[in-house]
Short mmCIF file of C-alpha atoms and ligand atoms in Angstrom, two decimals:
data_model
loop_
_atom_site.label_atom_id
_atom_site.label_comp_id
_atom_site.label_asym_id
_atom_site.label_seq_id
_atom_site.Cartn_x
_atom_site.Cartn_y
_atom_site.Cartn_z
CA MET A 166 6.20 -5.06 -43.94
CA SER A 167 8.21 -4.19 -40.81
CA ALA A 168 6.45 -4.52 -37.47
CA PRO A 169 4.74 -1.18 -36.78
CA ALA A 170 4.31 -1.11 -32.97
CA ASN A 171 7.07 -0.09 -30.53
CA VAL A 172 5.04 -1.42 -27.58
CA GLY A 173 2.03 -3.65 -26.99
CA VAL A 174 -0.62 -4.04 -24.30
CA ILE A 175 -2.34 -7.36 -23.53
CA GLY A 176 -5.51 -7.12 -21.43
CA LEU A 177 -7.80 -4.24 -22.27
CA ALA A 178 -10.10 -4.00 -19.24
CA ALA A 179 -10.14 -0.74 -17.22
CA MET A 180 -6.38 -0.56 -16.57
CA GLY A 181 -5.01 -1.97 -19.81
CA ALA A 182 -7.24 0.13 -22.07
CA SER A 183 -6.30 3.31 -20.17
CA LEU A 184 -2.60 2.49 -20.26
CA ALA A 185 -2.75 1.72 -24.01
CA ARG A 186 -4.47 5.08 -24.61
CA ASN A 187 -1.90 6.88 -22.48
CA LEU A 188 0.90 5.24 -24.49
CA ALA A 189 -0.71 6.14 -27.83
CA ARG A 190 -1.35 9.73 -26.73
CA HIS A 191 2.37 10.04 -26.03
CA GLY A 192 3.43 9.12 -29.53
CA ASN A 193 3.86 5.38 -29.14
CA SER A 194 2.57 2.92 -31.74
CA VAL A 195 0.61 0.45 -29.65
CA ALA A 196 -0.34 -3.13 -30.51
CA VAL A 197 -3.40 -4.15 -28.50
CA TYR A 198 -4.82 -7.57 -27.72
CA ASN A 199 -7.49 -8.93 -25.39
CA ARG A 200 -8.61 -12.56 -24.91
CA HIS A 201 -12.18 -11.64 -25.89
CA TYR A 202 -11.96 -9.48 -28.99
CA SER A 203 -15.02 -7.41 -27.99
CA ARG A 204 -12.87 -5.32 -25.60
CA THR A 205 -10.37 -4.63 -28.40
CA GLU A 206 -13.21 -3.57 -30.70
CA LYS A 207 -14.62 -1.30 -28.01
CA LEU A 208 -11.25 0.39 -27.49
CA MET A 209 -10.80 0.90 -31.25
CA LYS A 210 -14.34 2.20 -31.71
CA GLU A 211 -14.31 4.63 -28.79
CA HIS A 212 -10.66 5.74 -28.76
CA GLY A 213 -9.02 4.47 -31.94
CA ASP A 214 -8.52 8.04 -33.16
CA GLU A 215 -6.42 9.05 -30.11
CA GLY A 216 -3.18 7.71 -31.60
CA LYS A 217 -1.61 4.79 -33.43
CA PHE A 218 -3.25 1.52 -32.34
CA TYR A 219 -2.72 -1.86 -34.00
CA PRO A 220 -5.43 -4.32 -32.94
CA ALA A 221 -4.65 -8.03 -32.95
CA GLN A 222 -7.06 -10.96 -32.87
CA THR A 223 -4.54 -13.57 -31.74
CA VAL A 224 -1.44 -13.57 -29.54
CA LYS A 225 0.71 -14.51 -32.55
CA GLU A 226 -0.66 -11.59 -34.53
CA PHE A 227 0.01 -9.32 -31.51
CA VAL A 228 3.64 -10.48 -31.23
CA ASP A 229 4.15 -10.09 -34.98
CA LEU A 230 3.01 -6.45 -34.74
CA LEU A 231 5.85 -5.63 -32.29
CA GLU A 232 9.20 -4.17 -33.37
CA ARG A 233 12.22 -6.28 -32.33
CA PRO A 234 13.41 -6.45 -29.60
CA ARG A 235 9.78 -6.51 -28.49
CA THR A 236 8.11 -4.88 -25.50
CA ALA A 237 4.76 -6.28 -24.31
CA ILE A 238 2.91 -5.03 -21.25
CA ILE A 239 0.45 -7.44 -19.60
CA MET A 240 -2.52 -5.90 -17.74
CA VAL A 241 -4.70 -8.88 -16.82
CA LYS A 242 -6.05 -10.40 -13.61
CA ALA A 243 -3.22 -11.34 -11.26
CA GLY A 244 -2.44 -15.01 -10.56
CA ALA A 245 -3.22 -17.87 -12.96
CA PRO A 246 -4.45 -15.56 -15.79
CA THR A 247 -1.05 -13.81 -15.80
CA ASP A 248 0.75 -17.17 -16.04
CA ALA A 249 -1.59 -18.21 -18.88
CA VAL A 250 -0.83 -15.03 -20.84
CA ILE A 251 2.93 -15.35 -20.25
CA ASP A 252 2.85 -18.97 -21.50
CA GLU A 253 1.13 -17.85 -24.70
CA LEU A 254 3.53 -14.96 -25.27
CA VAL A 255 6.60 -17.11 -24.66
CA GLU A 256 5.60 -19.33 -27.57
CA TYR A 257 6.18 -16.49 -30.00
CA MET A 258 8.64 -14.13 -28.32
CA GLU A 259 12.40 -14.33 -28.77
CA PRO A 260 15.51 -13.86 -26.60
CA GLY A 261 16.04 -10.19 -25.76
CA ASP A 262 12.31 -9.37 -25.80
CA ILE A 263 10.74 -7.76 -22.72
CA ILE A 264 7.54 -8.87 -21.00
CA VAL A 265 6.23 -6.38 -18.42
CA ASP A 266 3.57 -7.50 -15.94
CA GLY A 267 1.71 -4.37 -14.84
CA GLY A 268 -0.90 -6.27 -12.81
CA ASN A 269 -0.99 -6.52 -9.04
CA ALA A 270 1.11 -9.68 -8.87
CA TYR A 271 2.35 -11.24 -5.65
CA PHE A 272 6.08 -10.45 -5.57
CA LYS A 273 7.13 -14.08 -5.05
CA ASP A 274 5.30 -15.01 -8.27
CA THR A 275 7.27 -12.25 -9.98
CA ILE A 276 10.57 -13.61 -8.62
CA ARG A 277 9.62 -17.06 -9.98
CA ARG A 278 8.48 -15.74 -13.37
CA GLU A 279 11.57 -13.57 -13.80
CA LYS A 280 13.83 -16.57 -13.24
CA GLU A 281 11.85 -18.82 -15.58
CA LEU A 282 11.89 -16.23 -18.36
CA ARG A 283 15.53 -15.31 -17.81
CA ASP A 284 16.38 -18.97 -18.37
CA LYS A 285 14.69 -18.59 -21.79
CA GLY A 286 16.65 -15.40 -22.58
CA LEU A 287 13.65 -13.09 -22.07
CA HIS A 288 13.51 -10.04 -19.79
CA PHE A 289 10.65 -10.13 -17.33
CA VAL A 290 9.71 -6.91 -15.52
CA GLY A 291 7.24 -6.95 -12.62
CA MET A 292 5.81 -3.45 -12.53
CA GLY A 293 3.55 -2.02 -9.82
CA VAL A 294 1.11 0.50 -11.27
CA SER A 295 -0.75 2.85 -8.96
CA GLY A 296 -3.44 5.43 -9.54
CA GLY A 297 -6.32 3.26 -10.73
CA GLU A 298 -7.99 3.69 -14.11
CA GLU A 299 -7.66 7.47 -14.14
CA GLY A 300 -3.98 7.28 -13.22
CA ALA A 301 -3.31 4.73 -15.96
CA LEU A 302 -4.85 7.13 -18.48
CA LEU A 303 -3.55 10.48 -17.28
CA GLY A 304 -0.28 9.45 -15.62
CA PRO A 305 0.28 6.65 -13.10
CA SER A 306 3.07 6.16 -10.60
CA MET A 307 4.97 3.08 -11.81
CA MET A 308 7.34 0.78 -9.97
CA PRO A 309 9.16 -1.55 -12.37
CA GLY A 310 11.50 -4.26 -11.10
CA GLY A 311 13.80 -6.22 -13.38
CA SER A 312 17.19 -6.17 -15.10
CA ASP A 313 19.16 -2.96 -15.73
CA ALA A 314 19.10 -3.74 -19.46
CA SER A 315 15.29 -3.89 -19.58
CA TRP A 316 15.04 -0.62 -17.62
CA GLU A 317 17.31 1.17 -20.10
CA ARG A 318 14.88 0.26 -22.88
CA LEU A 319 11.68 0.88 -20.93
CA LYS A 320 12.77 4.16 -19.36
CA PRO A 321 11.87 6.57 -22.20
CA ILE A 322 8.48 4.90 -22.78
CA LEU A 323 7.54 4.81 -19.10
CA GLU A 324 8.83 8.30 -18.32
CA SER A 325 6.68 9.70 -21.13
CA ILE A 326 3.44 8.27 -19.68
CA ALA A 327 4.18 8.59 -15.95
CA ALA A 328 2.60 11.17 -13.65
CA LYS A 329 4.83 14.19 -13.12
CA ALA A 330 5.48 15.57 -9.64
CA SER A 331 5.15 19.34 -9.10
CA ASP A 332 8.87 19.78 -9.91
CA GLY A 333 8.35 17.90 -13.21
CA GLU A 334 10.09 14.66 -12.14
CA PRO A 335 8.43 11.56 -13.69
CA CYS A 336 6.90 9.21 -11.12
CA VAL A 337 8.70 6.08 -12.26
CA MET A 338 12.01 4.53 -11.23
CA HIS A 339 13.87 1.27 -11.59
CA VAL A 340 13.09 -0.09 -8.14
CA GLY A 341 15.44 -3.09 -8.21
CA GLU A 342 15.78 -6.62 -9.54
CA ASN A 343 12.99 -9.20 -10.10
CA GLY A 344 10.18 -8.80 -7.50
CA ALA A 345 11.28 -5.42 -6.07
CA GLY A 346 8.73 -3.39 -8.03
CA HIS A 347 5.76 -5.54 -7.09
CA PHE A 348 7.01 -5.64 -3.49
CA VAL A 349 7.04 -1.86 -3.08
CA LYS A 350 3.65 -1.60 -4.83
CA MET A 351 2.29 -4.12 -2.30
CA VAL A 352 3.60 -2.06 0.62
CA HIS A 353 2.29 1.12 -1.03
CA ASN A 354 -1.15 -0.49 -0.93
CA GLY A 355 -0.62 -1.54 2.70
CA ILE A 356 0.19 2.05 3.65
CA GLU A 357 -2.92 3.08 1.71
CA TYR A 358 -5.03 0.72 3.87
CA ALA A 359 -3.65 2.30 7.07
CA ASP A 360 -4.11 5.83 5.75
CA MET A 361 -7.72 5.14 4.70
CA GLN A 362 -8.56 3.50 8.02
CA LEU A 363 -7.06 6.43 9.97
CA ILE A 364 -9.23 8.84 8.01
CA ALA A 365 -12.26 6.61 8.64
CA GLU A 366 -11.49 6.53 12.38
CA SER A 367 -11.19 10.34 12.41
CA TYR A 368 -14.59 10.51 10.70
CA ASP A 369 -16.12 8.13 13.26
CA LEU A 370 -14.75 10.14 16.20
CA MET A 371 -16.33 13.29 14.76
CA ARG A 372 -19.57 11.62 13.64
CA ARG A 373 -20.43 9.45 16.63
CA GLY A 374 -18.10 11.02 19.16
CA LEU A 375 -18.90 14.67 18.51
CA GLY A 376 -22.29 14.26 16.79
CA MET A 377 -21.22 16.13 13.62
CA THR A 378 -22.91 15.75 10.21
CA PRO A 379 -21.10 14.36 7.14
CA ASP A 380 -21.19 17.86 5.60
CA GLU A 381 -19.55 19.39 8.68
CA ILE A 382 -16.91 16.65 8.71
CA GLY A 383 -16.34 17.16 4.97
CA ASP A 384 -15.59 20.82 5.74
CA VAL A 385 -13.08 19.74 8.40
CA PHE A 386 -11.27 17.48 5.91
CA GLU A 387 -11.17 20.37 3.43
CA GLN A 388 -9.46 22.48 6.08
CA TRP A 389 -7.07 19.65 6.98
CA ASN A 390 -6.10 19.41 3.33
CA LYS A 391 -4.50 22.84 3.70
CA THR A 392 -2.19 21.56 6.47
CA ASP A 393 0.59 18.95 6.76
CA LEU A 394 -2.10 16.36 6.01
CA ASP A 395 -2.52 17.65 2.44
CA SER A 396 -3.10 14.46 0.42
CA TYR A 397 -5.25 12.86 -2.25
CA LEU A 398 -7.04 10.63 0.27
CA ILE A 399 -8.02 13.54 2.54
CA GLU A 400 -9.20 15.48 -0.51
CA ILE A 401 -11.43 12.68 -1.84
CA THR A 402 -12.80 11.97 1.64
CA ALA A 403 -14.17 15.54 1.75
CA GLN A 404 -15.72 14.92 -1.66
CA VAL A 405 -17.33 11.64 -0.51
CA LEU A 406 -18.71 13.24 2.66
CA HIS A 407 -20.26 16.19 0.80
CA HIS A 408 -21.91 13.92 -1.76
CA LYS A 409 -25.70 13.43 -1.55
CA ASP A 410 -27.44 10.22 -2.56
CA PRO A 411 -29.35 11.05 -5.75
CA GLN A 412 -32.18 8.66 -4.78
CA THR A 413 -32.93 9.79 -1.23
CA GLY A 414 -31.12 13.12 -0.86
CA LYS A 415 -29.37 11.73 2.24
CA PRO A 416 -25.59 11.94 2.64
CA LEU A 417 -24.21 9.20 0.37
CA VAL A 418 -22.08 7.84 3.22
CA ASP A 419 -25.27 7.02 5.15
CA VAL A 420 -26.69 4.79 2.41
CA ILE A 421 -23.49 2.86 1.65
CA VAL A 422 -23.31 -0.58 3.33
CA ASP A 423 -20.50 -0.48 5.89
CA HIS A 424 -18.54 -3.54 4.68
CA ALA A 425 -15.10 -2.58 3.37
CA GLY A 426 -13.92 -4.69 0.44
CA MET A 427 -10.35 -5.74 -0.28
CA LYS A 428 -8.50 -7.47 -3.06
CA GLY A 429 -5.50 -8.89 -1.22
CA THR A 430 -2.51 -6.54 -1.36
CA GLY A 431 -3.10 -5.38 2.24
CA THR A 432 -3.24 -8.98 3.42
CA TRP A 433 -0.03 -9.80 1.50
CA THR A 434 1.72 -6.80 3.09
CA VAL A 435 0.88 -8.13 6.55
CA GLN A 436 1.63 -11.79 5.76
CA THR A 437 5.00 -10.79 4.32
CA ALA A 438 5.74 -8.55 7.29
CA LEU A 439 5.08 -11.51 9.60
CA GLU A 440 7.47 -13.66 7.56
CA LEU A 441 10.13 -10.94 7.69
CA GLY A 442 9.55 -10.30 11.42
CA VAL A 443 8.64 -6.62 10.88
CA PRO A 444 5.73 -5.28 12.96
CA VAL A 445 3.47 -3.29 10.64
CA THR A 446 0.81 -2.85 13.29
CA GLY A 447 -1.03 0.05 11.64
CA ILE A 448 -1.40 -1.78 8.34
CA ALA A 449 -2.38 -5.04 10.10
CA GLU A 450 -5.08 -3.32 12.17
CA ALA A 451 -6.40 -1.62 9.03
CA VAL A 452 -6.71 -4.99 7.27
CA PHE A 453 -8.41 -6.52 10.32
CA ALA A 454 -10.77 -3.53 10.60
CA ARG A 455 -11.93 -4.21 7.02
CA GLY A 456 -12.32 -7.87 7.97
CA LEU A 457 -14.45 -7.03 11.01
CA SER A 458 -16.60 -4.65 8.98
CA SER A 459 -17.47 -7.51 6.64
CA GLN A 460 -18.38 -10.03 9.35
CA SER A 461 -22.00 -9.00 9.04
CA GLU A 462 -23.65 -11.94 10.80
CA LEU A 463 -21.32 -11.78 13.78
CA ARG A 464 -21.80 -8.01 14.02
CA GLU A 465 -25.57 -8.42 13.79
CA GLU A 466 -25.52 -10.95 16.64
CA ALA A 467 -23.23 -8.75 18.74
CA TRP A 468 -25.58 -5.79 18.22
CA LYS A 469 -28.51 -7.92 19.45
CA GLN A 470 -26.56 -8.82 22.60
CA ASN A 471 -26.97 -5.18 23.62
CA PHE A 472 -23.74 -5.19 25.62
CA ALA A 473 -23.49 -2.68 28.43
CA GLY A 474 -21.05 0.10 27.59
CA PRO A 475 -20.71 3.71 26.46
CA ASP A 476 -22.70 4.85 23.40
CA GLY A 477 -19.89 6.48 21.45
CA ARG A 478 -20.48 10.05 22.66
CA ILE A 479 -17.27 11.80 23.66
CA GLU A 480 -17.57 13.90 26.85
CA LEU A 481 -15.74 17.12 26.06
CA GLY A 482 -16.13 18.73 29.49
CA SER A 483 -14.88 22.30 29.26
CA GLU A 484 -13.04 21.71 25.99
CA SER A 485 -14.44 23.18 22.77
CA ARG A 486 -15.40 20.98 19.85
CA GLU A 487 -12.85 22.80 17.67
CA ASP A 488 -10.05 22.04 20.12
CA PHE A 489 -10.91 18.35 20.13
CA ILE A 490 -11.06 18.28 16.33
CA GLU A 491 -7.53 19.69 16.30
CA ARG A 492 -6.47 16.87 18.66
CA ILE A 493 -7.87 14.35 16.16
CA ARG A 494 -5.89 16.02 13.38
CA GLN A 495 -2.71 15.73 15.43
CA ALA A 496 -3.44 12.07 16.23
CA LEU A 497 -4.01 11.37 12.55
CA TYR A 498 -0.73 13.02 11.63
CA ALA A 499 1.28 11.10 14.23
CA SER A 500 -0.36 7.76 13.38
CA LYS A 501 0.23 8.37 9.68
CA ILE A 502 3.94 8.93 10.32
CA VAL A 503 4.01 5.59 12.17
CA ALA A 504 2.25 3.79 9.28
CA TYR A 505 4.76 5.15 6.75
CA ALA A 506 7.69 4.38 9.06
CA GLN A 507 6.47 0.78 9.39
CA GLY A 508 5.94 0.42 5.63
CA PHE A 509 9.41 1.76 4.80
CA ASN A 510 10.85 -0.49 7.50
CA GLU A 511 9.24 -3.51 5.80
CA ILE A 512 10.74 -2.44 2.46
CA SER A 513 14.24 -2.01 3.89
CA VAL A 514 14.18 -5.42 5.63
CA ALA A 515 12.89 -7.06 2.43
CA ALA A 516 15.59 -5.30 0.39
CA LYS A 517 18.25 -6.89 2.62
CA THR A 518 16.53 -10.29 2.52
CA TYR A 519 16.03 -10.40 -1.25
CA GLY A 520 19.17 -8.49 -2.29
CA TRP A 521 17.45 -5.42 -3.75
CA ASN A 522 19.22 -2.07 -3.80
CA ILE A 523 16.23 0.26 -3.36
CA ASP A 524 16.73 4.02 -3.32
CA MET A 525 14.19 4.97 -0.62
CA ALA A 526 14.45 8.71 -1.26
CA HIS A 527 13.63 8.18 -4.93
CA LEU A 528 10.82 5.77 -4.02
CA ALA A 529 9.19 8.43 -1.83
CA ARG A 530 9.52 10.89 -4.73
CA ILE A 531 7.73 8.65 -7.24
CA TRP A 532 4.78 8.39 -4.85
CA ARG A 533 4.31 12.19 -4.91
CA ALA A 534 1.96 12.12 -7.89
CA GLY A 535 -0.18 9.65 -9.81
CA CYS A 536 -0.72 7.25 -6.93
CA ILE A 537 -3.36 6.88 -4.24
CA ILE A 538 -1.11 7.74 -1.28
CA ARG A 539 0.24 10.91 -2.90
CA ALA A 540 0.70 13.46 -0.17
CA LYS A 541 2.55 16.64 0.57
CA PHE A 542 4.69 15.07 3.26
CA LEU A 543 6.30 12.58 0.83
CA ASP A 544 8.66 15.45 -0.07
CA ARG A 545 9.76 15.47 3.57
CA ILE A 546 10.09 11.66 3.63
CA SER A 547 12.26 11.82 0.54
CA GLU A 548 14.47 14.52 2.11
CA ALA A 549 14.81 12.45 5.29
CA PHE A 550 16.09 9.43 3.32
CA GLU A 551 18.26 11.60 1.06
CA SER A 552 20.09 13.07 4.04
CA GLY A 553 20.44 9.68 5.73
CA GLU A 554 18.37 10.84 8.73
CA ALA A 555 15.74 8.14 8.13
CA ASN A 556 18.14 5.26 7.47
CA VAL A 557 17.26 3.47 10.70
CA SER A 558 13.66 4.67 10.99
CA LEU A 559 11.64 7.50 9.56
CA LEU A 560 10.58 8.25 13.15
CA PHE A 561 14.15 9.32 13.99
CA ALA A 562 14.44 11.94 11.24
CA PRO A 563 14.28 15.31 13.05
CA PHE A 564 11.30 16.60 11.04
CA PHE A 565 9.17 13.55 11.89
CA LYS A 566 10.50 13.21 15.44
CA GLN A 567 9.42 16.80 16.01
CA GLY A 568 6.05 16.06 14.37
CA ILE A 569 5.42 13.11 16.68
CA GLU A 570 6.54 15.08 19.75
CA ASN A 571 4.22 17.96 18.86
CA SER A 572 1.27 15.61 18.40
CA GLU A 573 1.95 13.13 21.15
CA ALA A 574 -0.19 14.59 23.96
CA ASP A 575 -3.19 15.05 21.63
CA TRP A 576 -2.71 11.55 20.25
CA ARG A 577 -2.94 10.08 23.77
CA LYS A 578 -6.05 12.15 24.57
CA VAL A 579 -7.76 10.97 21.39
CA VAL A 580 -6.94 7.30 22.00
CA ALA A 581 -8.14 7.63 25.61
CA ALA A 582 -11.34 9.41 24.54
CA ALA A 583 -12.01 6.74 21.91
CA ALA A 584 -11.61 3.98 24.49
CA GLU A 585 -13.73 5.78 27.10
CA SER A 586 -16.54 6.59 24.69
CA GLY A 587 -16.57 3.26 22.87
CA VAL A 588 -15.59 4.46 19.38
CA PRO A 589 -13.21 1.86 17.93
CA ALA A 590 -9.92 3.41 16.85
CA PRO A 591 -7.69 0.38 16.16
CA VAL A 592 -5.06 2.12 14.00
CA PHE A 593 -4.81 5.21 16.23
CA SER A 594 -4.40 2.94 19.26
CA SER A 595 -2.02 0.40 17.76
CA SER A 596 0.20 3.12 16.27
CA LEU A 597 0.50 4.75 19.67
CA ALA A 598 1.24 1.37 21.31
CA TYR A 599 3.93 0.71 18.68
CA PHE A 600 5.51 4.10 19.35
CA ASP A 601 5.47 3.52 23.12
CA GLY A 602 6.84 -0.01 22.65
CA LEU A 603 9.63 1.26 20.45
CA ARG A 604 10.75 4.00 22.82
CA SER A 605 10.60 1.82 25.98
CA LYS A 606 13.96 0.94 27.48
CA ARG A 607 12.57 -2.39 28.71
CA LEU A 608 9.56 -4.34 27.49
CA PRO A 609 7.58 -7.04 29.31
CA ALA A 610 8.99 -9.54 26.82
CA ALA A 611 11.23 -10.68 29.71
CA VAL A 612 8.11 -12.10 31.40
CA ILE A 613 7.24 -13.96 28.21
CA GLN A 614 10.75 -15.43 28.05
CA GLY A 615 10.34 -16.59 31.66
CA GLN A 616 6.99 -18.21 30.84
CA ARG A 617 8.43 -19.89 27.76
CA ASP A 618 11.34 -21.27 29.72
CA LEU A 619 9.01 -22.62 32.42
CA PHE A 620 6.51 -24.40 30.20
CA GLY A 621 8.70 -25.35 27.26
CA ALA A 622 12.37 -25.13 28.33
CA HIS A 623 12.82 -22.56 25.56
CA THR A 624 15.76 -20.93 27.42
CA TYR A 625 16.55 -17.23 27.90
CA GLN A 626 19.48 -14.86 27.85
CA ARG A 627 20.62 -12.67 30.72
CA VAL A 628 21.20 -8.92 30.72
CA ASP A 629 24.38 -9.24 32.80
CA MET A 630 26.35 -12.08 31.21
CA PRO A 631 26.61 -13.90 27.88
CA GLY A 632 25.18 -17.34 27.20
CA THR A 633 21.85 -19.16 27.05
CA TYR A 634 20.22 -20.26 30.29
CA HIS A 635 17.41 -22.45 31.61
CA ILE A 636 15.93 -22.90 35.09
CA LEU A 637 15.36 -26.49 36.22
CA TRP A 638 11.80 -25.54 37.16
CA ALA A 639 10.74 -29.10 38.08
CA GLU A 640 13.76 -29.77 40.29
CA PRO A 641 13.53 -29.01 44.00
CA GLY A 642 16.27 -26.37 43.93
CA GLN A 643 15.03 -24.75 40.70
CA GLU A 644 18.62 -24.01 39.79
CA GLU A 645 19.77 -22.10 36.75
CA VAL A 646 21.90 -23.99 34.24
CA LYS A 647 23.97 -22.53 31.45
CA MET A 648 22.93 -24.30 28.24
CA SER A 649 25.47 -22.72 25.89
CA ASP A 650 27.99 -19.86 25.66
P1 LIG B 848 -9.23 -7.12 -14.18
O1 LIG B 848 -8.32 -7.40 -13.05
O2 LIG B 848 -10.68 -7.06 -13.95
O3 LIG B 848 -8.92 -8.24 -15.30
C1 LIG B 848 -9.63 -8.28 -16.51
C2 LIG B 848 -8.70 -8.53 -17.66
O4 LIG B 848 -7.99 -9.79 -17.47
C3 LIG B 848 -9.46 -8.67 -18.98
O5 LIG B 848 -8.69 -8.11 -19.99
C4 LIG B 848 -9.58 -10.17 -19.11
O6 LIG B 848 -9.78 -10.61 -20.42
C5 LIG B 848 -8.21 -10.60 -18.64
N1 LIG B 848 -8.15 -12.00 -18.28
C6 LIG B 848 -8.71 -12.60 -17.20
N2 LIG B 848 -8.42 -13.92 -17.21
C7 LIG B 848 -7.67 -14.14 -18.31
C8 LIG B 848 -7.06 -15.30 -18.85
N3 LIG B 848 -7.16 -16.48 -18.25
N4 LIG B 848 -6.37 -15.16 -20.01
C9 LIG B 848 -6.26 -13.97 -20.62
N5 LIG B 848 -6.80 -12.84 -20.15
C10 LIG B 848 -7.50 -12.93 -19.00
O7 LIG B 848 -8.76 -5.81 -14.97
P2 LIG B 848 -8.24 -4.40 -14.43
O8 LIG B 848 -8.06 -3.61 -15.67
O9 LIG B 848 -9.04 -3.87 -13.32
O10 LIG B 848 -6.81 -4.75 -13.81
C11 LIG B 848 -5.76 -5.31 -14.60
C12 LIG B 848 -4.59 -5.60 -13.68
O11 LIG B 848 -4.14 -4.36 -13.09
C13 LIG B 848 -4.93 -6.51 -12.50
O12 LIG B 848 -3.83 -7.34 -12.20
C14 LIG B 848 -5.18 -5.54 -11.37
O13 LIG B 848 -4.96 -6.14 -10.10
C15 LIG B 848 -4.15 -4.46 -11.68
N6 LIG B 848 -4.44 -3.14 -11.14
C16 LIG B 848 -5.72 -2.69 -11.10
C17 LIG B 848 -5.99 -1.42 -10.58
C18 LIG B 848 -7.39 -0.91 -10.60
O14 LIG B 848 -7.60 0.18 -10.03
N7 LIG B 848 -8.34 -1.59 -11.20
C19 LIG B 848 -4.91 -0.57 -10.06
C20 LIG B 848 -3.61 -1.12 -10.22
C21 LIG B 848 -3.40 -2.37 -10.72
P3 LIG B 848 -11.31 -10.83 -20.95
O15 LIG B 848 -11.81 -9.46 -21.29
O16 LIG B 848 -11.10 -11.67 -22.16
O17 LIG B 848 -12.07 -11.50 -19.86
#
């Protein structure tokens, strides 16, 4: 009997099961395998009638169910489990077969795996998948990285199951070679961290600063969703804030413990940015804000210290509450532009470093649907890259430059009010500081270079002539010497 399945999915937890169902619903014949067979049985029992599934009890059986050249998609825990599954598959797969890793792998692992499998004649595709369980089922945004040949074969399958943007374009593209797909998925998640933290800071300014209720703030987010801020995250925030705890009747947000969890992609985005020398200050502050929220013992002790300081109430003076809310909206918009600009900057520096040819305009387009950061203004980001206006920085594209200039005064007022009232706004503040640093003709880095030369003879360069210089600080004359041309 010829092998019946044109594609297979290994790992049938939340993501894998949903992706397998999505594939089957779109006419694919799907081989399915999970380490513990109970998950496979559950999928077959609950959804086996949704399309053509071929359950396997062993990896060999799974591979034998796949049409040659084979296509297997792995959806298991990232890290060692992914390596374990690849090792098993490699035993039975043959040159020309494709292994896709749809988990949240670290891009350097993907680069390593792609090389190892290429040496065995196999295609390895590291594919970022965004949109969570619902996205995987109804249409995710997918970011595959790998060879051109593997993309040609995967394209029809992936385009059929991808989310579709409002103009019908499928939210999937060949991002680039080896680790490019997992890299952009990582930065996507980093931007998501910044975006979520900015929304949380806006909430805090309204809740503590202006004394509003979660319901009132939910209404504000609903209104904001009809503006330039129109996005999935703003929409679901309104939903969260309107939700009542079924047990107590209180706003749900008031009974949720205020420790933000994380699984690592935000941290990787920042670590990688540090390695590449790209300041992603908004994303970094968002990761640190989650870290601080989870330092419960330290926070408890700090609370007991009863430090002197403002209580979080914002003094509006003669300004109306509505006017200040509009200032927060403007600050959110400007800070969000900065977070995206920083994220795209990290991607473009990585593309140069790792030799990826990434079409930024297309990347922005595949984030328009199916993924967590989907937002109206991704259309504008895409246009800015398409026209070349954003090639150096998104901030320089006229649409975003104008956006920042329109918001700038409000942004400063909000950051100042947050500092004066004692409401922490780390991403609002750091985004503004980044913007001011970027547009400054001179930075105080010259002082740092002077300090470094004094304590460590680290040398400096001059603004008025070429060469590298050092002051003989310990010598009586403290003369300057030219160290090199
Ligand atoms: P989990 O990350 O919870 O992983 C569970 C799956 O991994 C199960 O199928 C489990 O098999 C399998 N597994 C774990 N260890 C091994 C091993 N050593 N050998 C073989 N299989 C193993 O599942 P999710 O569905 O949440 O996520 C799958 C992947 O997708 C992950 O990499 C995740 O980071 C990524 N992802 C998740 C998103 C989400 O919203 N959840 C969004 C985007 C990507 P068993 O049942 O036998 O234990």
